[in-house]
GROMACS .gro file of N, CA and C in nm:
model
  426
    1UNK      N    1   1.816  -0.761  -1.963
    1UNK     CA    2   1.699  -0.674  -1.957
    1UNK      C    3   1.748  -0.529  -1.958
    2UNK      N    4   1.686  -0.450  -2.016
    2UNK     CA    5   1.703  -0.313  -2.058
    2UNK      C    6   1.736  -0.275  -1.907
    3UNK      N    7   1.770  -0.129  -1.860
    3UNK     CA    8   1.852  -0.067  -1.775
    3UNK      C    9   1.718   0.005  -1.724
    4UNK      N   10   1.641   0.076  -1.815
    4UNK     CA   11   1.541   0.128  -1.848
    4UNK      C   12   1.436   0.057  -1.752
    5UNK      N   13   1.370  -0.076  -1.798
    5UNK     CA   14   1.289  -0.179  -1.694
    5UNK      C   15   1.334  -0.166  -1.593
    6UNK      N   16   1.440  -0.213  -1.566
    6UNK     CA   17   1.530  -0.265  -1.377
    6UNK      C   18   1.521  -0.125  -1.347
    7UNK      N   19   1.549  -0.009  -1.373
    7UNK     CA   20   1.527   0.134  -1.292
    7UNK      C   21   1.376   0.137  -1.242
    8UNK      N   22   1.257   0.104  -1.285
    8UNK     CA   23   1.141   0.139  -1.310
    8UNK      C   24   1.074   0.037  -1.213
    9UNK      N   25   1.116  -0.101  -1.201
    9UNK     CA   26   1.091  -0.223  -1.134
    9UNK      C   27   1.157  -0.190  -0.999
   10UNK      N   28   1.254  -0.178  -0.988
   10UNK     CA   29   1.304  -0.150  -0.891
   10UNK      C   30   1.302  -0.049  -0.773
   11UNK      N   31   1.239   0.063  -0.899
   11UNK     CA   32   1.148   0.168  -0.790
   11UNK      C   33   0.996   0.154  -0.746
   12UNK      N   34   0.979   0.092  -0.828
   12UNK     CA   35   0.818   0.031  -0.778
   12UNK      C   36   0.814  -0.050  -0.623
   13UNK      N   37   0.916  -0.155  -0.661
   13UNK     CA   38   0.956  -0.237  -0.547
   13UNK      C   39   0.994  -0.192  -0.419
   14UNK      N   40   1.093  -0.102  -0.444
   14UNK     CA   41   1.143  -0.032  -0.307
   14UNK      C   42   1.025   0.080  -0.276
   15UNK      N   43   0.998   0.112  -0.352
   15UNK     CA   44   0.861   0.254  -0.282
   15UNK      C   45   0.717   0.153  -0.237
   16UNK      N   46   0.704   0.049  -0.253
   16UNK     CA   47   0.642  -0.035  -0.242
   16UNK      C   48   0.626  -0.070  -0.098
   17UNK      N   49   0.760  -0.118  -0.044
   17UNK     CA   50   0.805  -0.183   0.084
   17UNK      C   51   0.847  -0.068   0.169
   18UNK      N   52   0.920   0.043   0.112
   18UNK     CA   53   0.904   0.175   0.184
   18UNK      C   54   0.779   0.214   0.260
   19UNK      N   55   0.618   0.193   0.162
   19UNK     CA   56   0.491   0.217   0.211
   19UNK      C   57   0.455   0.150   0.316
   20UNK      N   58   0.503   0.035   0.288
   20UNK     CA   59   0.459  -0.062   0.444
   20UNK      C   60   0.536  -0.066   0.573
   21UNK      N   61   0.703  -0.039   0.542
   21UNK     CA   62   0.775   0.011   0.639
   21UNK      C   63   0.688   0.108   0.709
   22UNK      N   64   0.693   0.226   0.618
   22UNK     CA   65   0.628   0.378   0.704
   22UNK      C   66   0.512   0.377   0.766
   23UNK      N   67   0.442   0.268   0.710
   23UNK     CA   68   0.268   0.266   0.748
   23UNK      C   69   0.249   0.135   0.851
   24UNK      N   70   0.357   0.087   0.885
   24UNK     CA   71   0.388   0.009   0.991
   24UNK      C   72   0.411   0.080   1.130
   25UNK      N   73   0.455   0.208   1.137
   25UNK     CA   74   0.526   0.300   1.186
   25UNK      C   75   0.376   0.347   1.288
   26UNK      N   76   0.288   0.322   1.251
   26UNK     CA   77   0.156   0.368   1.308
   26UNK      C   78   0.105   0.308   1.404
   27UNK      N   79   0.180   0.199   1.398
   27UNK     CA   80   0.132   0.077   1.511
   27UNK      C   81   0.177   0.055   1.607
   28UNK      N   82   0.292   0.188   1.617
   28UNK     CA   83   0.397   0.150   1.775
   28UNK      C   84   0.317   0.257   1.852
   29UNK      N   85   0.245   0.354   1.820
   29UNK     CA   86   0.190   0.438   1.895
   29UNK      C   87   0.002   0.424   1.959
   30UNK      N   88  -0.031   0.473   1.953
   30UNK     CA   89  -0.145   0.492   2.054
   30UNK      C   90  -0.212   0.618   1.991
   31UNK      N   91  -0.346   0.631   1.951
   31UNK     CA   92  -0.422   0.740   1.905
   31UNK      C   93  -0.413   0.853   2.035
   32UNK      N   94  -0.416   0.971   2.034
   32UNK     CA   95  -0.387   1.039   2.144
   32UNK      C   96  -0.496   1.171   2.066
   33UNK      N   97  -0.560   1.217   2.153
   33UNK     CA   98  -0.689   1.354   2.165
   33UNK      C   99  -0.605   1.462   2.188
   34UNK      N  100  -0.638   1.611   2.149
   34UNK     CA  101  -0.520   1.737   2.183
   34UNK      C  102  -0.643   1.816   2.208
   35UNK      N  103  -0.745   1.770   2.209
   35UNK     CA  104  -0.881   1.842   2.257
   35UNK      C  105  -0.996   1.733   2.368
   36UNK      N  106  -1.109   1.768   2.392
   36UNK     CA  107  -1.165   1.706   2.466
   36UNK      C  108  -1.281   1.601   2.390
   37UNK      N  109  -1.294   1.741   2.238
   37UNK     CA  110  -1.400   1.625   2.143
   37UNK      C  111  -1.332   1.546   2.084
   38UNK      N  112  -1.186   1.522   2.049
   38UNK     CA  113  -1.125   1.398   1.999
   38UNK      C  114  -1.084   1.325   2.106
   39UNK      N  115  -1.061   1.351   2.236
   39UNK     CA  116  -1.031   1.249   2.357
   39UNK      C  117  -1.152   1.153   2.333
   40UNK      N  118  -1.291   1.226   2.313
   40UNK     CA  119  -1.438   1.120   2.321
   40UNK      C  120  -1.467   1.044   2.253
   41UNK      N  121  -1.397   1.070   2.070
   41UNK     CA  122  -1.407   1.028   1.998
   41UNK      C  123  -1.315   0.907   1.935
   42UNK      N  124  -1.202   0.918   2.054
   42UNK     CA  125  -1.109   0.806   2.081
   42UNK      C  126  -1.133   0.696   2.180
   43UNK      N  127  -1.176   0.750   2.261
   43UNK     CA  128  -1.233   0.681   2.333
   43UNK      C  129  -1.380   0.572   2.310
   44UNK      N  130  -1.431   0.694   2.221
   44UNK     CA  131  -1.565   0.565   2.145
   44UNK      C  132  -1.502   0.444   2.066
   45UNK      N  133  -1.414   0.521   1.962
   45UNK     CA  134  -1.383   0.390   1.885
   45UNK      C  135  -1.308   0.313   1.918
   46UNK      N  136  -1.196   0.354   2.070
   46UNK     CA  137  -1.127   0.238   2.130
   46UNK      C  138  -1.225   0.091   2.240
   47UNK      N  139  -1.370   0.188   2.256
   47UNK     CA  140  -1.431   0.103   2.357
   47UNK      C  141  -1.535   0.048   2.319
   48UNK      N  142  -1.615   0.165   2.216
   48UNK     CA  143  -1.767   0.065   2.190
   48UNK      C  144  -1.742  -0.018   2.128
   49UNK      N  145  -1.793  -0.107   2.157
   49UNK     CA  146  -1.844  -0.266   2.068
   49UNK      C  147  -1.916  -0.249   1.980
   50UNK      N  148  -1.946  -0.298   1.895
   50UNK     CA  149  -2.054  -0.312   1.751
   50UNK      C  150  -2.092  -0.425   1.747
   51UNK      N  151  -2.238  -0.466   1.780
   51UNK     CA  152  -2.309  -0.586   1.745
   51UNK      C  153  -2.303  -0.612   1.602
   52UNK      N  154  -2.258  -0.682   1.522
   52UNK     CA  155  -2.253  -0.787   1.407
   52UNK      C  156  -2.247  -0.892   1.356
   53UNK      N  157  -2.347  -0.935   1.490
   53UNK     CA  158  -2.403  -1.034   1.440
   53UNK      C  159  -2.309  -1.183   1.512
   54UNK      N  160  -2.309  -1.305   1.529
   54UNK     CA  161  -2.273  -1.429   1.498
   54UNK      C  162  -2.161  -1.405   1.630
   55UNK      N  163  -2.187  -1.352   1.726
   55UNK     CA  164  -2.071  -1.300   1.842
   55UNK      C  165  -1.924  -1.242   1.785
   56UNK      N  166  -1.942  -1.131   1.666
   56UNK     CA  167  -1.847  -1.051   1.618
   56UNK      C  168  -1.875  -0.963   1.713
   57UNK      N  169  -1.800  -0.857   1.780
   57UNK     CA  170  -1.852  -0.712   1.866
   57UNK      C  171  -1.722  -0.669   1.858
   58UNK      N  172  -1.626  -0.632   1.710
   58UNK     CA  173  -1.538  -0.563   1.734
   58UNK      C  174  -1.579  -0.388   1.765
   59UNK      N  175  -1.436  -0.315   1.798
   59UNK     CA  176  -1.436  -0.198   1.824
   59UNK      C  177  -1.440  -0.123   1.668
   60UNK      N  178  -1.465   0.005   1.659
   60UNK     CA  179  -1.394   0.065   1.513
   60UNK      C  180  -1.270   0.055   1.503
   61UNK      N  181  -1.164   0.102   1.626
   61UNK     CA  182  -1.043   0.064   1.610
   61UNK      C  183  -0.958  -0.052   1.565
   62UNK      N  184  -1.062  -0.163   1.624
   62UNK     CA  185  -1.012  -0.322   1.554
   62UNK      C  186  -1.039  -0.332   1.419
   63UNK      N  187  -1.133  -0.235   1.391
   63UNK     CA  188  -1.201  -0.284   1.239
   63UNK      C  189  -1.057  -0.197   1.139
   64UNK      N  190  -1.040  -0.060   1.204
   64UNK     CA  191  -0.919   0.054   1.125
   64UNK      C  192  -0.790  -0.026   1.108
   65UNK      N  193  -0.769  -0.058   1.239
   65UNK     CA  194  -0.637  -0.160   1.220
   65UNK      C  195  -0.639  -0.281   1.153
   66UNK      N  196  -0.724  -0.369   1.144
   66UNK     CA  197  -0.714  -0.449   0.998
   66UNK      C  198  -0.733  -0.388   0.896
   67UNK      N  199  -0.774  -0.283   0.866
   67UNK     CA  200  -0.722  -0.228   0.732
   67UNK      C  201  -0.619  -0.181   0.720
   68UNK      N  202  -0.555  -0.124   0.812
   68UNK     CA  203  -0.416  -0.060   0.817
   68UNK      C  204  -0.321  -0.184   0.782
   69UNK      N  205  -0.349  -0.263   0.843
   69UNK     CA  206  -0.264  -0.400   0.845
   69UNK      C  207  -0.233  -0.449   0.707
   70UNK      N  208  -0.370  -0.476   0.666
   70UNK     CA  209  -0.409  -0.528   0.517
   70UNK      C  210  -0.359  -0.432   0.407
   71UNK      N  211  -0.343  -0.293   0.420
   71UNK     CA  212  -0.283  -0.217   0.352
   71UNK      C  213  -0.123  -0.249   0.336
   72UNK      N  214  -0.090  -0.302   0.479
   72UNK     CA  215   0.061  -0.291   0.465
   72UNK      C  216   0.113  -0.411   0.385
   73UNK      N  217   0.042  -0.519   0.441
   73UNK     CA  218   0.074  -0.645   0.404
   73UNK      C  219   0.038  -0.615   0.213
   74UNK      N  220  -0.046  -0.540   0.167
   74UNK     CA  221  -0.035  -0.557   0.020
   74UNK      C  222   0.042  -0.510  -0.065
   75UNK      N  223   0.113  -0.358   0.050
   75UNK     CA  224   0.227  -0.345  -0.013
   75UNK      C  225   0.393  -0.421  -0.020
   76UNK      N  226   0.366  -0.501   0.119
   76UNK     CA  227   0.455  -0.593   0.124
   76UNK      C  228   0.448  -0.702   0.005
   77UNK      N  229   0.338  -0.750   0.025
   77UNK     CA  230   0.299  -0.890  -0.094
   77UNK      C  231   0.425  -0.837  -0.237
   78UNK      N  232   0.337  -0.670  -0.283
   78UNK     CA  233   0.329  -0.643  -0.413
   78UNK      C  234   0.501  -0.602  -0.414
   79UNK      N  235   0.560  -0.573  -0.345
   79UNK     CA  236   0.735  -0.525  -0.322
   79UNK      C  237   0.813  -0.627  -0.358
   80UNK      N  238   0.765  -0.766  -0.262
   80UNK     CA  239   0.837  -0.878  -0.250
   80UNK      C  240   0.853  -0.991  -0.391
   81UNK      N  241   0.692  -0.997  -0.430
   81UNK     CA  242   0.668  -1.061  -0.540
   81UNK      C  243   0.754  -0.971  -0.648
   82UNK      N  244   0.744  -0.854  -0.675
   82UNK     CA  245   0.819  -0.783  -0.764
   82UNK      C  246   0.978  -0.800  -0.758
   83UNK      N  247   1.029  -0.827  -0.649
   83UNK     CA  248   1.155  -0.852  -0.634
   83UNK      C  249   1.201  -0.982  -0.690
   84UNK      N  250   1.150  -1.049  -0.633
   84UNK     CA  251   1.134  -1.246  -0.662
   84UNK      C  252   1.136  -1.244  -0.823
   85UNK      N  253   1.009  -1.190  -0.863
   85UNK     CA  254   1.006  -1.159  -1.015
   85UNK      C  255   1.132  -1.118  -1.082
   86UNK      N  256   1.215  -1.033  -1.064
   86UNK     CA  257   1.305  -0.944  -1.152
   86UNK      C  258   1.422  -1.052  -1.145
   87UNK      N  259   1.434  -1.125  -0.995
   87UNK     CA  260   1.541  -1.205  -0.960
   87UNK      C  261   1.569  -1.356  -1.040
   88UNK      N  262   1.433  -1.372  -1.073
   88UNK     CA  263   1.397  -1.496  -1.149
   88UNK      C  264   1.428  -1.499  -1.295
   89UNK      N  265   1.426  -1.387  -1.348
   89UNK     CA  266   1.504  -1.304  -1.550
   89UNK      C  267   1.353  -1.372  -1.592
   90UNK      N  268   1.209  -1.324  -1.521
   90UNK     CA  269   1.127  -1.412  -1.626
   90UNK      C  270   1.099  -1.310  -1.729
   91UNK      N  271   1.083  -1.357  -1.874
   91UNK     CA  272   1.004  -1.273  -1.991
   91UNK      C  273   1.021  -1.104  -1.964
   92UNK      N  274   0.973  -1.033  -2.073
   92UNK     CA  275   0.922  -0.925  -2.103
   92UNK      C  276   0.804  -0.922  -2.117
   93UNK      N  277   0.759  -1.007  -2.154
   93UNK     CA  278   0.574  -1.035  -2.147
   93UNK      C  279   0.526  -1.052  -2.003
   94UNK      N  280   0.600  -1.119  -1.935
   94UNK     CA  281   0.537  -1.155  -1.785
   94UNK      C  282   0.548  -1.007  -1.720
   95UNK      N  283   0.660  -0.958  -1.738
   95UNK     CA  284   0.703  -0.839  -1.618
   95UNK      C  285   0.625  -0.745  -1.699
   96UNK      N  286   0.562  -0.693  -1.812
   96UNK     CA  287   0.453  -0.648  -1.869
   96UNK      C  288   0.347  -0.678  -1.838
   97UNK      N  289   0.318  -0.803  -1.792
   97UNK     CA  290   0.183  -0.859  -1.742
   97UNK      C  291   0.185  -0.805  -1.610
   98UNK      N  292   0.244  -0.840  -1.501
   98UNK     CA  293   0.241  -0.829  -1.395
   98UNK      C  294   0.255  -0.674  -1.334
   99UNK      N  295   0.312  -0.605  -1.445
   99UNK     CA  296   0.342  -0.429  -1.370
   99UNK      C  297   0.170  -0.395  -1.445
  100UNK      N  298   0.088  -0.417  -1.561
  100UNK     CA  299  -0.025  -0.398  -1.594
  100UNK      C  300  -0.101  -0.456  -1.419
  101UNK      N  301  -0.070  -0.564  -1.390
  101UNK     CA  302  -0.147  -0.557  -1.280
  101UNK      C  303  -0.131  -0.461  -1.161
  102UNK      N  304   0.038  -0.498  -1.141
  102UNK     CA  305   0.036  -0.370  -1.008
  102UNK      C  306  -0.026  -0.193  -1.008
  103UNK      N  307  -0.043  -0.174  -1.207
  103UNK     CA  308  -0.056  -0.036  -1.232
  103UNK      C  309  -0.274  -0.049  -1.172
  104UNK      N  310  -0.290  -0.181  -1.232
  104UNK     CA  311  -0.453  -0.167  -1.193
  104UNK      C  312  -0.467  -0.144  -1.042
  105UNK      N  313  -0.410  -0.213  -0.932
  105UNK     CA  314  -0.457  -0.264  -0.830
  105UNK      C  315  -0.405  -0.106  -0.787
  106UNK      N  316  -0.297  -0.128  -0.763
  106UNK     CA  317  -0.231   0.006  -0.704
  106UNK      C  318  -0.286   0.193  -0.729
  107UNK      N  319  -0.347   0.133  -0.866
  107UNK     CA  320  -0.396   0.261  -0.940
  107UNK      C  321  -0.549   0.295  -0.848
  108UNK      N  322  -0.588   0.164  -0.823
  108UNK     CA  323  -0.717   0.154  -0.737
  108UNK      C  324  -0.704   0.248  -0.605
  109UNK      N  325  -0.609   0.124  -0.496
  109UNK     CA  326  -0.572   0.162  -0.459
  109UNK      C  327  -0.505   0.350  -0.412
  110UNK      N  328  -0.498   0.419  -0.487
  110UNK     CA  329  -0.443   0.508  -0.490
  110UNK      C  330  -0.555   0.641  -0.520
  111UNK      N  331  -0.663   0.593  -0.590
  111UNK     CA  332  -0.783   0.652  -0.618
  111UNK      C  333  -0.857   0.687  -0.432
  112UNK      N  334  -0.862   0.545  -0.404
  112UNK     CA  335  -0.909   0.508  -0.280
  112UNK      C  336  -0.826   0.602  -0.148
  113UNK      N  337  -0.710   0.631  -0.122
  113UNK     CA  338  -0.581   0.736  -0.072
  113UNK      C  339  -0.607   0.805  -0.103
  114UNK      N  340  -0.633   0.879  -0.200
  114UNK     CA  341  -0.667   1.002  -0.268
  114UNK      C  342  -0.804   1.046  -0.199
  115UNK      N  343  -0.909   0.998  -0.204
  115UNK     CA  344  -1.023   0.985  -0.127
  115UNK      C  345  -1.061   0.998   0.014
  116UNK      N  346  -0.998   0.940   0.070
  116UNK     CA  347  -1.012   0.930   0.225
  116UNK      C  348  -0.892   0.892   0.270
  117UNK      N  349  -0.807   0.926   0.249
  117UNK     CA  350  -0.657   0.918   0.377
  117UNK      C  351  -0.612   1.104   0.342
  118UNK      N  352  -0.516   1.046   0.394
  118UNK     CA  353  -0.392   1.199   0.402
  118UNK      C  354  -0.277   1.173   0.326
  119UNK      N  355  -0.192   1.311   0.341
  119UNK     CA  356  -0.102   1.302   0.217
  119UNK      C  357   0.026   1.228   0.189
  120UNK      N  358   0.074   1.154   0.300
  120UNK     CA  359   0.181   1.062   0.267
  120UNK      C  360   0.148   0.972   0.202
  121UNK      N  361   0.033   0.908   0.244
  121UNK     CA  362  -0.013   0.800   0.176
  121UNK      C  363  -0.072   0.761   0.052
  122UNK      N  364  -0.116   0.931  -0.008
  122UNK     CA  365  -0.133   0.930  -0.127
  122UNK      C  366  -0.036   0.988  -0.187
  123UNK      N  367   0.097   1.023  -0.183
  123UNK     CA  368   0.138   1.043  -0.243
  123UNK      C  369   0.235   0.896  -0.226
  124UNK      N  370   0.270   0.829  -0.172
  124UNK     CA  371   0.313   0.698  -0.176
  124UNK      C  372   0.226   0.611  -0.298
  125UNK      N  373   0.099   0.636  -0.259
  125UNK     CA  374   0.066   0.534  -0.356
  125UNK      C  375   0.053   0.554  -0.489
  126UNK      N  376   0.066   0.728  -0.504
  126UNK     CA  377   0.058   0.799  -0.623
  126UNK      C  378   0.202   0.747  -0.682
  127UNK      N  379   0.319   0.708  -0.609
  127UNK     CA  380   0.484   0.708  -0.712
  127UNK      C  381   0.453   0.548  -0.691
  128UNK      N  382   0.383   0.480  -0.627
  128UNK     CA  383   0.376   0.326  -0.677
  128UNK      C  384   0.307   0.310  -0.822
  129UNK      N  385   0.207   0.395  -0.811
  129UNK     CA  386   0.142   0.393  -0.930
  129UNK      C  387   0.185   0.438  -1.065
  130UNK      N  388   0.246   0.550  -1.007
  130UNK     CA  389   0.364   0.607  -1.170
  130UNK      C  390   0.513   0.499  -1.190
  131UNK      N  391   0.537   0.450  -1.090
  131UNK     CA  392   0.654   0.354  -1.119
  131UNK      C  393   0.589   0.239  -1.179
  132UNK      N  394   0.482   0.209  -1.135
  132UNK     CA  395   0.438   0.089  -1.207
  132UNK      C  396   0.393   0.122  -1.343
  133UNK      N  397   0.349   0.202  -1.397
  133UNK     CA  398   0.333   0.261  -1.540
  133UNK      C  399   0.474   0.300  -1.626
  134UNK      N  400   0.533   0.321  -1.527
  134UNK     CA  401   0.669   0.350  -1.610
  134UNK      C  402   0.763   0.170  -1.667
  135UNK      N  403   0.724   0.101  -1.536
  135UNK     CA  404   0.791  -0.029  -1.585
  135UNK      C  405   0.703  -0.093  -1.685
  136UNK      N  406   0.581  -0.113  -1.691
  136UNK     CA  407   0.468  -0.128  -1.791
  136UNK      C  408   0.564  -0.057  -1.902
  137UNK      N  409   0.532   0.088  -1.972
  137UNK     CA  410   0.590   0.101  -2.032
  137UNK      C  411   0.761   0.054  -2.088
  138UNK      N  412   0.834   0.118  -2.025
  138UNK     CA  413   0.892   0.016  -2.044
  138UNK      C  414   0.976  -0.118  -2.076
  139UNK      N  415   0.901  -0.221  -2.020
  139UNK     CA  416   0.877  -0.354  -2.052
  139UNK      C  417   0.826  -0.349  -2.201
  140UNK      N  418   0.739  -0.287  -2.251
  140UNK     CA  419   0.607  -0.285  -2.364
  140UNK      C  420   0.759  -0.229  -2.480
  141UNK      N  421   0.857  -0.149  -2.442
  141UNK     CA  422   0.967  -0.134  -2.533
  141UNK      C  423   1.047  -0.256  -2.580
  142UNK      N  424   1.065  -0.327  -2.489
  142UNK     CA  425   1.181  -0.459  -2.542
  142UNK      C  426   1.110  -0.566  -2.592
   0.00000   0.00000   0.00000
């Protein structure tokens, strides 16, 4: 396989698992207030309950942290599978197929960061997204 692909795959992969490393990093700490209206506002979403129905009554915080979670784990999924992939020598068509997907999801993804997070995280998902276009491309050469 071209030198070209494996540079491009390989940075996808590692900036990939980098994202979930770093965004794992969030979970050893504790939300903390540096004023009195974010002490309240930590305090709401660490304590109120939310009726939804069927004896669900999570907090907002329970609801943030499964997304945080779910974020990490997809960059894990998408790192690991990419690795497995490259390790396996499958096709030029497949690893074309499959970076077309990571460029959709991730590209989503990254729209979504762009939107409502802050800037590590979009710019993480912004070089997942250009690495995955670059191995797309490419792949689309050989």
């Amino acid at each position: 396989m071209d030198k070209s692909v494996k540079f491009w795959w390989y940075a996808m992969a590692f900036v990939q698992l980098l994202t979930a490393l770093l965004h794992c990093l969030s979970f050893l700490t504790s939300p903390q207030g540096s004023n009195e209206t974010e002490m309240e506002l930590i305090n709401l979403m660490t304590t109120y309950k939310l009726d939804m129905g069927a004896g669900f009554r999570p907090t907002m915080y329970h609801l943030y942290t499964a997304m945080s979670a779910c974020f990490a784990l997809l960059c894990v999924f998408g790192g690991w599978l990419n690795l497995f992939l490259w390790n396996q020598r499958v096709s030029s068509s497949t690893l074309r197929g499959i970076a077309a997907m990571n460029v959709v999801i991730f590209g989503i993804c990254f729209l979504m960061m762009a939107l409502f997070t802050f800037l590590p995280s979009i710019i993480l998902t912004g070089l997942i997204w250009l690495f995955g276009i670059g191995a797309y491309f490419a792949a689309s050469r050989r």
